[in-house]
CSV table of C-alpha atoms in Angstrom, one decimal:
chain,number,residue,atom,x,y,z
A,50,PHE,CA,-0.1,0.1,0.2
A,51,HIS,CA,1.3,3.4,-0.6
A,52,THR,CA,-0.8,5.8,1.8
A,53,GLY,CA,1.9,8.8,1.2
A,54,LYS,CA,2.9,8.0,5.1
A,55,GLU,CA,4.0,4.7,6.8
A,56,SER,CA,0.8,3.0,8.8
A,57,ALA,CA,0.3,0.4,11.0
A,58,LEU,CA,-2.9,-0.7,9.6
A,59,PHE,CA,-0.5,-2.0,6.2
A,60,ASP,CA,1.9,-4.9,5.7
A,61,LYS,CA,4.6,-4.0,4.7
A,62,SER,CA,4.9,-6.7,1.9
A,63,THR,CA,2.2,-5.5,0.4
A,64,PRO,CA,3.4,-4.2,-2.6
A,65,VAL,CA,3.5,-0.5,-3.1
A,66,ARG,CA,2.5,1.8,-5.5
A,67,LEU,CA,5.3,4.5,-6.4
A,68,GLY,CA,3.7,6.1,-9.5
A,69,MET,CA,3.4,4.2,-12.7
A,70,ALA,CA,2.8,0.2,-12.2
A,71,GLU,CA,6.2,-1.6,-12.2
A,72,THR,CA,4.9,-4.0,-14.6
A,73,PRO,CA,2.5,-4.2,-17.6
A,74,SER,CA,0.7,-7.5,-15.7
A,75,GLN,CA,-0.2,-4.8,-13.4
A,76,ASN,CA,-3.6,-4.2,-14.5
A,77,THR,CA,-6.0,-3.7,-11.7
A,78,ALA,CA,-6.2,-0.8,-9.4
A,79,ALA,CA,-7.5,-1.2,-5.9
A,80,TYR,CA,-8.8,1.6,-4.1
A,81,VAL,CA,-9.1,1.4,-0.2
A,82,ARG,CA,-10.1,4.4,1.6
A,83,VAL,CA,-10.1,3.8,5.4
A,84,SER,CA,-10.5,6.7,8.4
A,85,THR,CA,-8.5,6.4,11.5
A,86,ALA,CA,-12.0,6.0,13.5
A,87,ASP,CA,-12.6,2.8,12.3
A,88,GLN,CA,-9.4,1.3,10.9
A,89,ASP,CA,-10.8,-1.0,8.4
A,90,ALA,CA,-8.3,-1.5,6.0
A,91,GLU,CA,-7.4,-5.4,6.8
A,92,ARG,CA,-10.9,-5.9,5.6
A,93,GLN,CA,-11.2,-4.4,2.7
A,94,ARG,CA,-8.0,-5.5,1.6
A,95,GLU,CA,-8.6,-9.2,2.6
A,96,SER,CA,-12.2,-8.8,0.3
A,97,ILE,CA,-10.3,-7.5,-2.2
A,98,LEU,CA,-7.4,-10.3,-2.1
A,99,ASN,CA,-10.3,-13.1,-2.1
A,100,GLU,CA,-10.8,-12.0,-6.1
A,101,TYR,CA,-7.7,-10.4,-7.2
A,102,ASP,CA,-3.7,-11.6,-7.0
A,103,GLU,CA,-1.4,-9.6,-5.2
A,104,ASP,CA,0.7,-9.5,-8.0
A,105,THR,CA,-2.0,-7.9,-10.4
A,106,ILE,CA,-2.8,-5.2,-7.8
A,107,ASP,CA,-1.5,-1.3,-8.0
A,108,TRP,CA,-2.7,-0.4,-4.3
A,109,PHE,CA,-4.0,3.1,-4.2
A,110,VAL,CA,-5.0,3.8,0.1
A,111,ASP,CA,-5.7,7.2,1.2
A,112,ILE,CA,-6.4,7.2,5.2
A,113,ASP,CA,-8.7,10.3,6.4
A,114,SER,CA,-8.0,11.3,10.0
A,115,GLY,CA,-10.4,14.6,11.6
A,116,ALA,CA,-7.6,17.1,10.6
A,117,SER,CA,-7.5,15.9,7.0
A,118,LEU,CA,-10.2,15.3,3.8
A,119,SER,CA,-7.2,15.2,1.5
A,120,ARG,CA,-7.6,12.0,-1.2
A,121,ASP,CA,-4.6,12.2,-2.3
A,122,GLN,CA,-4.0,8.7,-3.7
A,123,TYR,CA,-8.0,8.5,-5.1
A,124,ASN,CA,-6.9,11.8,-7.2
A,125,ASP,CA,-3.8,9.7,-8.2
A,126,MET,CA,-5.8,7.1,-9.6
A,127,ARG,CA,-8.3,8.9,-11.2
A,128,GLU,CA,-5.2,10.4,-13.6
A,129,SER,CA,-3.7,7.0,-14.5
A,130,ILE,CA,-6.8,5.6,-14.9
A,131,ASP,CA,-5.8,4.8,-18.4
A,132,ASP,CA,-3.0,2.5,-17.1
A,133,TYR,CA,-5.7,-0.3,-15.9
A,134,GLY,CA,-8.5,-2.6,-17.4
A,135,VAL,CA,-10.0,-2.9,-13.6
A,136,ILE,CA,-11.2,-0.6,-10.8
A,137,THR,CA,-12.2,-2.2,-7.5
A,138,ALA,CA,-13.1,-1.7,-4.4
A,139,THR,CA,-14.9,-3.1,-1.4
A,140,GLU,CA,-18.3,-0.7,-1.8
A,141,ILE,CA,-19.2,2.1,-4.5
A,142,ASP,CA,-18.9,4.9,-1.8
A,143,ARG,CA,-15.6,4.4,-1.6
A,144,LEU,CA,-15.0,5.9,-4.9
A,145,GLY,CA,-17.5,9.6,-4.1
A,146,ARG,CA,-18.4,11.9,-2.0
A,147,SER,CA,-21.7,12.4,-4.5
A,148,PHE,CA,-23.8,11.1,-6.4
A,149,SER,CA,-22.8,13.2,-9.2
A,150,GLU,CA,-19.2,12.4,-8.5
A,151,LEU,CA,-20.0,8.7,-8.5
A,152,ALA,CA,-21.8,9.2,-12.2
A,153,SER,CA,-19.0,10.9,-13.7
A,154,PHE,CA,-16.2,8.1,-12.4
A,155,VAL,CA,-18.9,5.5,-13.9
A,156,GLU,CA,-19.8,7.1,-17.4
A,157,GLU,CA,-15.8,7.7,-17.5
A,158,LEU,CA,-15.0,3.7,-16.8
A,159,ARG,CA,-17.8,3.2,-19.0
A,160,GLN,CA,-16.3,5.3,-21.8
A,161,LYS,CA,-12.8,3.9,-21.8
A,162,ASP,CA,-14.2,0.4,-21.0
A,163,ILE,CA,-12.5,-0.2,-17.7
A,164,GLY,CA,-14.2,-2.5,-15.6
A,165,LEU,CA,-15.8,-2.0,-12.3
A,166,ASN,CA,-16.3,-4.4,-9.6
A,167,LEU,CA,-16.7,-3.9,-6.0
A,168,THR,CA,-16.0,-7.1,-4.2
A,169,GLN,CA,-19.0,-6.5,-1.3
A,170,GLN,CA,-22.0,-5.1,-3.6
A,171,PRO,CA,-23.3,-6.9,-6.2
A,172,ILE,CA,-22.0,-4.9,-9.0
A,173,ASP,CA,-19.1,-6.1,-11.5
A,174,THR,CA,-19.2,-4.9,-14.6
A,175,THR,CA,-15.8,-6.8,-16.0
A,176,ASN,CA,-17.6,-9.1,-18.2
A,177,GLU,CA,-18.9,-8.5,-21.6
A,178,ASP,CA,-22.5,-7.9,-20.6
A,179,ASP,CA,-22.6,-4.5,-19.7
A,180,TRP,CA,-26.2,-4.1,-18.6
A,181,MET,CA,-25.7,-3.5,-15.2
A,182,ALA,CA,-23.0,-0.6,-15.9
A,183,ASP,CA,-25.4,0.8,-18.0
A,184,MET,CA,-28.3,0.4,-14.6
A,185,LEU,CA,-25.8,1.7,-12.2
A,186,LEU,CA,-24.8,4.8,-14.3
A,187,ASN,CA,-28.6,6.0,-14.9
A,188,MET,CA,-29.1,5.3,-11.2
A,189,LEU,CA,-26.5,7.7,-10.3
A,190,ILE,CA,-27.4,10.2,-12.6
A,191,VAL,CA,-31.1,10.1,-11.3
A,192,LEU,CA,-29.6,10.7,-7.8
A,193,ALA,CA,-27.3,13.2,-9.1
A,194,ASP,CA,-29.8,15.1,-10.4
A,195,ALA,CA,-32.3,15.0,-7.5
A,196,GLU,CA,-29.2,15.7,-5.5
A,197,ARG,CA,-28.4,18.8,-7.1
A,198,LYS,CA,-32.2,20.5,-7.1
A,199,MET,CA,-32.1,19.7,-3.4
A,200,ILE,CA,-28.4,21.7,-2.8
A,201,GLN,CA,-30.3,24.4,-5.0
A,202,ASP,CA,-33.6,24.6,-3.0
A,203,ARG,CA,-31.1,25.0,-0.1
A,204,VAL,CA,-29.2,27.6,-1.5
A,205,GLN,CA,-31.8,29.4,-2.6
A,206,GLN,CA,-33.5,29.7,0.8
A,207,GLY,CA,-30.3,30.6,2.1
A,208,VAL,CA,-29.8,33.1,-0.3
A,209,ASP,CA,-33.1,34.8,0.1
A,210,LYS,CA,-32.4,34.9,3.9
A,211,ALA,CA,-29.7,36.5,4.0
A,212,MET,CA,-30.6,39.0,1.6
A,213,ARG,CA,-33.6,39.4,4.0
A,214,ASP,CA,-31.6,39.9,7.0
A,215,GLY,CA,-29.5,42.3,5.5
A,216,LYS,CA,-26.4,40.6,4.3
A,217,ARG,CA,-24.6,40.8,1.2
A,218,VAL,CA,-24.5,38.0,-0.6
A,219,GLY,CA,-21.1,37.4,-2.9
A,220,ARG,CA,-19.7,34.7,-5.3
A,221,PRO,CA,-18.4,32.0,-4.2
A,222,PRO,CA,-15.4,29.9,-6.3
A,223,PHE,CA,-16.6,27.9,-9.3
A,224,GLY,CA,-18.1,24.3,-8.0
A,225,TYR,CA,-19.6,25.8,-4.4
A,226,ASP,CA,-22.6,27.5,-3.4
A,227,VAL,CA,-23.4,30.2,-0.4
A,228,GLU,CA,-26.4,29.1,1.9
A,229,ASP,CA,-26.9,31.2,5.5
A,230,GLY,CA,-23.0,32.3,4.9
A,231,PHE,CA,-21.7,28.9,4.8
A,232,MET,CA,-19.9,28.0,1.2
A,233,TYR,CA,-21.4,24.0,0.4
A,234,GLN,CA,-20.0,22.3,-3.0
A,235,ASP,CA,-22.2,21.8,-5.8
A,236,PRO,CA,-21.9,18.0,-7.2
A,237,ALA,CA,-22.1,18.6,-10.7
A,238,GLU,CA,-19.5,21.5,-10.8
A,239,TYR,CA,-17.3,20.6,-8.8
A,240,ASN,CA,-16.8,17.4,-10.3
A,241,ARG,CA,-16.3,19.2,-13.7
A,242,ALA,CA,-13.7,21.8,-12.0
A,243,GLN,CA,-11.8,18.4,-10.9
A,244,ASN,CA,-12.1,16.8,-14.2
A,245,PHE,CA,-11.0,20.1,-16.0
A,246,ILE,CA,-7.9,20.2,-13.5
A,247,ARG,CA,-6.6,16.5,-14.5
A,248,GLU,CA,-7.3,16.9,-18.1
A,249,VAL,CA,-4.8,20.3,-17.8
A,250,LYS,CA,-2.2,19.0,-15.8
A,251,LYS,CA,-1.8,16.5,-18.6
A,252,GLY,CA,-0.5,19.5,-21.4
A,253,ARG,CA,-4.0,20.2,-22.5
A,254,ALA,CA,-4.9,23.7,-23.3
A,255,LYS,CA,-6.9,25.3,-20.8
A,256,SER,CA,-9.0,27.4,-22.9
A,257,THR,CA,-10.4,24.4,-25.2
A,258,THR,CA,-10.6,21.9,-21.5
A,259,ALA,CA,-12.6,24.7,-20.2
A,260,ASP,CA,-14.8,24.9,-23.2
A,261,TYR,CA,-15.4,21.3,-23.2
A,262,PHE,CA,-16.3,21.0,-19.5
A,263,GLU,CA,-18.5,23.9,-19.7
A,264,ILE,CA,-16.5,26.0,-17.5
A,265,PRO,CA,-16.5,29.8,-17.8
A,266,GLN,CA,-13.0,31.2,-18.8
A,267,SER,CA,-13.6,33.8,-16.3
A,268,ALA,CA,-12.9,30.9,-14.0
A,269,VAL,CA,-10.0,29.3,-15.2
A,270,GLN,CA,-7.3,31.2,-13.5
A,271,SER,CA,-8.7,30.9,-10.1
A,272,ILE,CA,-9.6,27.5,-10.5
A,273,LEU,CA,-6.3,26.1,-11.3
A,274,LYS,CA,-4.5,29.3,-8.3
A,275,ARG,CA,-6.7,27.5,-6.1
A,276,SER,CA,-7.0,23.8,-7.4
A,277,HIS,CA,-5.6,22.0,-3.7
A,278,GLN,CA,-7.2,24.1,-1.2
A,279,ASN,CA,-11.1,24.6,-3.2
A,280,TYR,CA,-10.5,20.7,-5.5
A,281,GLU,CA,-8.7,18.5,-3.6
A,282,ILE,CA,-6.1,18.6,-6.9
A,283,PRO,CA,-2.2,20.1,-6.9
A,284,PHE,CA,-1.6,22.2,-9.5
A,285,ASP,CA,1.5,23.7,-11.0
A,286,ASN,CA,1.5,25.8,-13.8
A,287,ASP,CA,5.5,25.8,-14.0
A,288,LEU,CA,4.7,21.9,-15.1
A,289,TRP,CA,1.8,22.7,-16.9
A,290,THR,CA,4.0,24.6,-19.2
A,291,ILE,CA,6.2,22.0,-19.6
A,292,GLU,CA,3.7,19.1,-20.5
A,293,ARG,CA,2.0,21.6,-22.5
A,294,ALA,CA,5.4,22.1,-24.7
A,295,LYS,CA,5.9,18.4,-25.0
A,296,VAL,CA,2.3,18.3,-26.4
A,297,GLU,CA,2.8,21.3,-28.9
A,298,ALA,CA,6.3,19.9,-30.2
A,299,GLY,CA,4.5,16.3,-30.7
A,300,GLU,CA,6.5,14.6,-28.1
A,301,LYS,CA,3.1,13.8,-26.4
A,302,LEU,CA,0.1,12.6,-27.6
A,303,LEU,CA,-3.2,12.9,-25.9
A,304,GLU,CA,-6.8,11.4,-26.4
A,305,PRO,CA,-9.2,14.2,-28.0
A,306,LEU,CA,-11.9,14.3,-25.2
A,307,GLU,CA,-14.6,12.8,-25.8
């Protein structure tokens, strides 16, 4: 396991991911998320190893504490998802914090023909019949839409109350809304911002990538400048300049966004 720090929760004989997979045979990405409160990493690990050979797995492990909600390993997995044929976890809620984020993730897997196997839930899209993936995606889309509408209703009620109380209602960052003076994530917009950052980091042009994800050009600079604090994904403009130069020189090829 690689968690960014040593942890007694994990057997140190387990393969560690340090970037790219060590061999081409490692084509399964296993994601484990555990809080320091429940400490059930071993249970998740054993559940996954009941179905997969340990030698074929790259492990991505995030340990959430009360002081940190960062998902660095989850983001690493999302950024290198093209390296894998299967994504596995124990339960679907390990893979997203909102229905919108889950719907986007499942749709990306389906478009790239990457299987999803949840070892403790009856969801497995690794066979040729993808009816389960379609059903799961459609269910998540419906729930995401309901989630979005509920958030919009709560936010509008908060804005109306703030205006009645004479409070100034400012513009929150893209992907957020304000309710009663507090910022809340808009799951659909927040997820688009995350995917925009991930794609730009590969060396894509900022403007056209923003258009693809329906992000206003006026929000591009602020999204990238505050990518880590607002969207949990670090972005280094100097590194992007290097990657962009490789793309423009033809040294790095990127698949068209679809």
